[in-house]
PDB file of C-alpha atoms in Angstrom:
ATOM      1  CA  MET A 677      64.738 155.012 222.695  1.00 48.00           C
ATOM      2  CA  ALA A 678      65.751 151.902 220.350  1.00 49.00           C
ATOM      3  CA  CYS A 679      65.211 153.833 217.532  1.00 49.00           C
ATOM      4  CA  LYS A 680      67.422 156.536 217.751  1.00 51.00           C
ATOM      5  CA  SER A 681      70.551 154.624 218.803  1.00 51.00           C
ATOM      6  CA  ALA A 682      69.868 152.250 216.023  1.00 51.00           C
ATOM      7  CA  ARG A 683      69.819 155.258 213.780  1.00 54.00           C
ATOM      8  CA  PRO A 684      73.739 155.885 213.720  1.00 49.00           C
ATOM      9  CA  ALA A 685      74.528 152.467 212.940  1.00 46.00           C
ATOM     10  CA  LEU A 686      72.350 152.442 210.115  1.00 41.00           C
ATOM     11  CA  ILE A 687      73.804 155.599 208.539  1.00 42.00           C
ATOM     12  CA  LEU A 688      77.245 153.914 208.773  1.00 39.00           C
ATOM     13  CA  SER A 689      75.906 151.009 207.445  1.00 44.00           C
ATOM     14  CA  VAL A 690      74.911 152.759 204.636  1.00 38.00           C
ATOM     15  CA  VAL A 691      78.220 155.183 204.021  1.00 38.00           C
ATOM     16  CA  PHE A 692      80.307 151.813 204.281  1.00 38.00           C
ATOM     17  CA  ALA A 693      77.512 150.063 201.551  1.00 38.00           C
ATOM     18  CA  LEU A 694      78.245 153.223 199.320  1.00 34.00           C
ATOM     19  CA  MET A 695      82.311 153.533 199.740  1.00 34.00           C
ATOM     20  CA  ALA A 696      82.577 149.401 199.007  1.00 35.00           C
ATOM     21  CA  CYS A 697      80.811 150.526 195.469  1.00 34.00           C
ATOM     22  CA  ALA A 698      83.098 153.165 194.120  1.00 37.00           C
ATOM     23  CA  SER A 699      85.635 152.721 192.031  1.00 39.00           C
ATOM     24  CA  PRO A 700      89.063 154.030 192.160  1.00 44.00           C
ATOM     25  CA  PRO A 701      89.994 157.030 189.912  1.00 47.00           C
ATOM     26  CA  PRO A 702      91.160 155.875 186.281  1.00 50.00           C
ATOM     27  CA  ARG A 703      95.118 155.875 186.702  1.00 49.00           C
ATOM     28  CA  LEU A 704      96.840 157.664 183.864  1.00 49.00           C
ATOM     29  CA  ALA A 705      98.918 156.210 181.278  1.00 52.00           C
ATOM     30  CA  SER A 706     102.376 157.318 181.280  1.00 45.00           C
ATOM     31  CA  ALA A 707     105.107 157.810 178.506  1.00 43.00           C
ATOM     32  CA  THR A 708     108.139 156.483 181.007  1.00 38.00           C
ATOM     33  CA  ALA A 709     106.674 154.692 183.621  1.00 36.00           C
ATOM     34  CA  HIS A 710     107.416 151.038 184.002  1.00 35.00           C
ATOM     35  CA  VAL A 711     105.112 148.214 184.097  1.00 36.00           C
ATOM     36  CA  SER A 712     105.162 146.523 186.984  1.00 36.00           C
ATOM     37  CA  SER A 713     103.293 143.290 188.245  1.00 30.00           C
ATOM     38  CA  GLU A 714     100.233 145.033 189.682  1.00 42.00           C
ATOM     39  CA  ASN A 715      99.429 146.875 186.496  1.00 47.00           C
ATOM     40  CA  VAL A 716      96.238 146.453 184.932  1.00 69.00           C
ATOM     41  CA  ASP A 717      96.333 143.468 182.266  1.00 91.00           C
ATOM     42  CA  MET A 718      96.094 145.492 179.115  1.00 95.00           C
ATOM     43  CA  SER A 719      94.474 143.203 177.237  1.00 96.00           C
ATOM     44  CA  ARG A 720      91.234 143.741 179.163  1.00 97.00           C
ATOM     45  CA  ALA A 721      90.822 146.551 177.327  1.00 98.00           C
ATOM     46  CA  ALA A 722      91.081 144.930 173.939  1.00 98.00           C
ATOM     47  CA  ASP A 723      88.062 142.405 175.700  1.00 98.00           C
ATOM     48  CA  HIS A 724      86.027 146.063 176.320  1.00 98.00           C
ATOM     49  CA  ALA A 725      86.492 146.947 172.333  1.00 98.00           C
ATOM     50  CA  LEU A 726      85.650 143.545 170.991  1.00 98.00           C
ATOM     51  CA  ALA A 727      82.301 143.440 172.820  1.00 98.00           C
ATOM     52  CA  MET A 728      81.651 146.845 171.139  1.00 98.00           C
ATOM     53  CA  VAL A 729      81.516 145.357 167.424  1.00 98.00           C
ATOM     54  CA  GLY A 730      78.467 146.363 165.914  1.00 98.00           C
ATOM     55  CA  ALA A 731      78.484 149.701 167.666  1.00 98.00           C
ATOM     56  CA  PRO A 732      77.732 152.794 164.900  1.00 97.00           C
ATOM     57  CA  TYR A 733      80.806 155.027 164.144  1.00 97.00           C
ATOM     58  CA  ARG A 734      80.260 158.300 164.868  1.00 96.00           C
ATOM     59  CA  TYR A 735      83.144 161.136 164.696  1.00 94.00           C
ATOM     60  CA  GLY A 736      83.760 162.330 168.245  1.00 95.00           C
ATOM     61  CA  GLY A 737      81.492 159.212 169.821  1.00 96.00           C
ATOM     62  CA  VAL A 738      83.174 157.847 172.868  1.00 96.00           C
ATOM     63  CA  ASP A 739      80.480 155.627 174.355  1.00 97.00           C
ATOM     64  CA  PRO A 740      78.378 152.747 173.186  1.00 97.00           C
ATOM     65  CA  ALA A 741      76.234 155.173 170.860  1.00 97.00           C
ATOM     66  CA  GLY A 742      79.062 155.853 168.507  1.00 97.00           C
ATOM     67  CA  PHE A 743      82.492 155.664 168.519  1.00 97.00           C
ATOM     68  CA  ASP A 744      85.187 157.071 166.555  1.00 97.00           C
ATOM     69  CA  CYS A 745      88.573 155.539 166.652  1.00 97.00           C
ATOM     70  CA  SER A 746      90.333 156.700 169.093  1.00 97.00           C
ATOM     71  CA  GLY A 747      86.952 157.102 171.580  1.00 98.00           C
ATOM     72  CA  LEU A 748      86.964 153.308 170.983  1.00 98.00           C
ATOM     73  CA  VAL A 749      90.165 153.295 172.517  1.00 98.00           C
ATOM     74  CA  HIS A 750      89.174 155.703 175.158  1.00 98.00           C
ATOM     75  CA  TYR A 751      86.358 154.064 176.137  1.00 98.00           C
ATOM     76  CA  SER A 752      87.722 150.803 176.351  1.00 98.00           C
ATOM     77  CA  PHE A 753      90.699 151.688 178.640  1.00 97.00           C
ATOM     78  CA  ARG A 754      88.665 154.044 180.503  1.00 97.00           C
ATOM     79  CA  LYS A 755      86.398 150.714 181.669  1.00 97.00           C
ATOM     80  CA  ILE A 756      89.793 149.049 182.955  1.00 96.00           C
ATOM     81  CA  GLY A 757      90.382 152.405 184.805  1.00 96.00           C
ATOM     82  CA  ILE A 758      93.248 153.873 182.912  1.00 96.00           C
ATOM     83  CA  ALA A 759      92.404 157.319 181.739  1.00 95.00           C
ATOM     84  CA  LEU A 760      94.278 157.639 178.286  1.00 96.00           C
ATOM     85  CA  PRO A 761      94.091 160.738 175.616  1.00 95.00           C
ATOM     86  CA  ARG A 762      91.314 161.160 173.234  1.00 94.00           C
ATOM     87  CA  GLU A 763      93.043 162.495 170.276  1.00 94.00           C
ATOM     88  CA  THR A 764      95.140 160.236 167.858  1.00 94.00           C
ATOM     89  CA  HIS A 765      98.099 162.362 167.879  1.00 92.00           C
ATOM     90  CA  SER A 766      98.086 162.168 171.578  1.00 94.00           C
ATOM     91  CA  LEU A 767      97.707 158.333 171.783  1.00 95.00           C
ATOM     92  CA  ARG A 768     100.822 158.448 169.671  1.00 92.00           C
ATOM     93  CA  LYS A 769     103.144 159.772 172.014  1.00 93.00           C
ATOM     94  CA  ILE A 770     102.602 157.685 175.290  1.00 93.00           C
ATOM     95  CA  GLY A 771     103.510 154.074 176.202  1.00 94.00           C
ATOM     96  CA  ILE A 772     106.503 152.283 174.290  1.00 96.00           C
ATOM     97  CA  GLU A 773     106.795 151.285 170.419  1.00 97.00           C
ATOM     98  CA  ILE A 774     106.802 148.189 169.639  1.00 97.00           C
ATOM     99  CA  GLU A 775     107.685 146.217 166.240  1.00 96.00           C
ATOM    100  CA  MET A 776     104.633 144.672 164.712  1.00 94.00           C
ATOM    101  CA  ASP A 777     105.939 140.710 165.056  1.00 95.00           C
ATOM    102  CA  ASP A 778     106.042 141.838 168.898  1.00 97.00           C
ATOM    103  CA  LEU A 779     102.173 142.608 168.858  1.00 97.00           C
ATOM    104  CA  ALA A 780     100.730 141.619 172.209  1.00 97.00           C
ATOM    105  CA  LYS A 781      96.582 141.965 173.089  1.00 98.00           C
ATOM    106  CA  GLY A 782      95.816 145.589 174.133  1.00 98.00           C
ATOM    107  CA  ASP A 783      98.573 146.989 172.211  1.00 98.00           C
ATOM    108  CA  LEU A 784      97.629 150.229 170.164  1.00 98.00           C
ATOM    109  CA  VAL A 785      97.820 149.881 166.789  1.00 98.00           C
ATOM    110  CA  PHE A 786      98.132 153.045 164.105  1.00 96.00           C
ATOM    111  CA  PHE A 787      97.442 153.741 160.621  1.00 95.00           C
ATOM    112  CA  ASP A 788      98.127 156.303 158.265  1.00 93.00           C
ATOM    113  CA  GLN A 789      94.843 157.204 156.004  1.00 85.00           C
ATOM    114  CA  GLU A 790      94.897 160.045 153.484  1.00 75.00           C
ATOM    115  CA  GLY A 791      98.156 160.816 154.014  1.00 76.00           C
ATOM    116  CA  LYS A 792      98.104 161.694 157.559  1.00 76.00           C
ATOM    117  CA  LYS A 793     100.573 159.728 159.724  1.00 74.00           C
ATOM    118  CA  SER A 794      98.928 157.981 162.555  1.00 74.00           C
ATOM    119  CA  SER A 795      95.517 159.434 161.648  1.00 91.00           C
ATOM    120  CA  HIS A 796      93.563 155.822 162.677  1.00 95.00           C
ATOM    121  CA  VAL A 797      93.767 153.790 165.477  1.00 97.00           C
ATOM    122  CA  GLY A 798      92.621 150.659 166.595  1.00 98.00           C
ATOM    123  CA  ILE A 799      93.161 148.067 169.874  1.00 98.00           C
ATOM    124  CA  TYR A 800      95.282 144.589 168.818  1.00 98.00           C
ATOM    125  CA  LEU A 801      93.380 141.574 169.907  1.00 98.00           C
ATOM    126  CA  GLY A 802      95.995 138.663 169.284  1.00 97.00           C
ATOM    127  CA  ASP A 803      95.872 135.857 166.613  1.00 97.00           C
ATOM    128  CA  GLY A 804      96.630 138.570 163.818  1.00 97.00           C
ATOM    129  CA  ARG A 805      93.317 140.095 164.404  1.00 98.00           C
ATOM    130  CA  PHE A 806      92.383 144.337 165.300  1.00 98.00           C
ATOM    131  CA  VAL A 807      89.364 146.066 166.873  1.00 98.00           C
ATOM    132  CA  HIS A 808      88.559 149.415 165.053  1.00 98.00           C
ATOM    133  CA  ALA A 809      85.998 151.994 164.530  1.00 97.00           C
ATOM    134  CA  PRO A 810      86.810 152.789 160.793  1.00 92.00           C
ATOM    135  CA  SER A 811      84.689 155.263 159.389  1.00 87.00           C
ATOM    136  CA  THR A 812      81.591 157.303 158.938  1.00 82.00           C
ATOM    137  CA  GLY A 813      78.411 154.869 157.885  1.00 86.00           C
ATOM    138  CA  GLY A 814      80.263 151.700 159.750  1.00 93.00           C
ATOM    139  CA  LYS A 815      80.483 149.960 162.792  1.00 97.00           C
ATOM    140  CA  VAL A 816      82.448 148.880 165.228  1.00 98.00           C
ATOM    141  CA  ARG A 817      85.019 145.748 163.757  1.00 97.00           C
ATOM    142  CA  ALA A 818      87.585 143.412 164.033  1.00 98.00           C
ATOM    143  CA  ASP A 819      90.165 143.090 160.763  1.00 97.00           C
ATOM    144  CA  LYS A 820      93.209 141.093 160.223  1.00 98.00           C
ATOM    145  CA  ILE A 821      95.902 143.068 160.432  1.00 97.00           C
ATOM    146  CA  ASP A 822      97.777 141.342 157.656  1.00 95.00           C
ATOM    147  CA  LEU A 823      95.074 142.339 154.828  1.00 97.00           C
ATOM    148  CA  THR A 824      96.790 144.157 152.454  1.00 96.00           C
ATOM    149  CA  TYR A 825      95.230 147.882 153.044  1.00 94.00           C
ATOM    150  CA  TRP A 826      96.218 147.755 156.661  1.00 95.00           C
ATOM    151  CA  ARG A 827      99.297 146.538 156.283  1.00 95.00           C
ATOM    152  CA  LYS A 828     100.082 149.041 153.515  1.00 94.00           C
ATOM    153  CA  HIS A 829      98.888 151.452 156.021  1.00 94.00           C
ATOM    154  CA  PHE A 830     100.242 150.540 159.114  1.00 95.00           C
ATOM    155  CA  ASN A 831     102.681 153.206 160.861  1.00 94.00           C
ATOM    156  CA  GLU A 832     103.556 151.822 164.562  1.00 95.00           C
ATOM    157  CA  ALA A 833     102.568 150.070 167.506  1.00 97.00           C
ATOM    158  CA  ARG A 834     102.479 150.922 171.338  1.00 97.00           C
ATOM    159  CA  ARG A 835     102.496 149.104 174.199  1.00 97.00           C
ATOM    160  CA  ILE A 836     100.895 151.019 176.802  1.00 95.00           C
ATOM    161  CA  ARG A 837     102.636 151.400 180.119  1.00 83.00           C
ATOM    162  CA  MET A 838     101.554 152.774 183.707  1.00 71.00           C
TER     163      MET A 838
END
């Protein structure tokens, strides 16, 4: 009889333990919401992206097996519980546009390449550097944003807001 009465307690213990391990669903970033003190520290997304340096470029890639530029952004923000659009052109529609001089760690930086507006995106790291998945055959890397190539192709920067 003692075993039967202990079973419901054991089941409840397992259920509560599993609930404690569950993470909340990702929050959707908004183009119009306001930043508040309870929002996620966006710089943590930059840390996740930086941890992926050396991962291979893969068109359409969204995980450490391979990333394209927007896939790296998508993955990094998802790791901090924020669901961002998957495509670069959609990423340009969220958050607020900021000046290059106002960049902060975790901001998105967009570049024009091959005549396509904002065809490349990275995450600003601070100290004049950003992390991105550059191109086929390449690897995720950090570059200086003020290098001639990147400064010439810089299009805009956006700060993600919740």
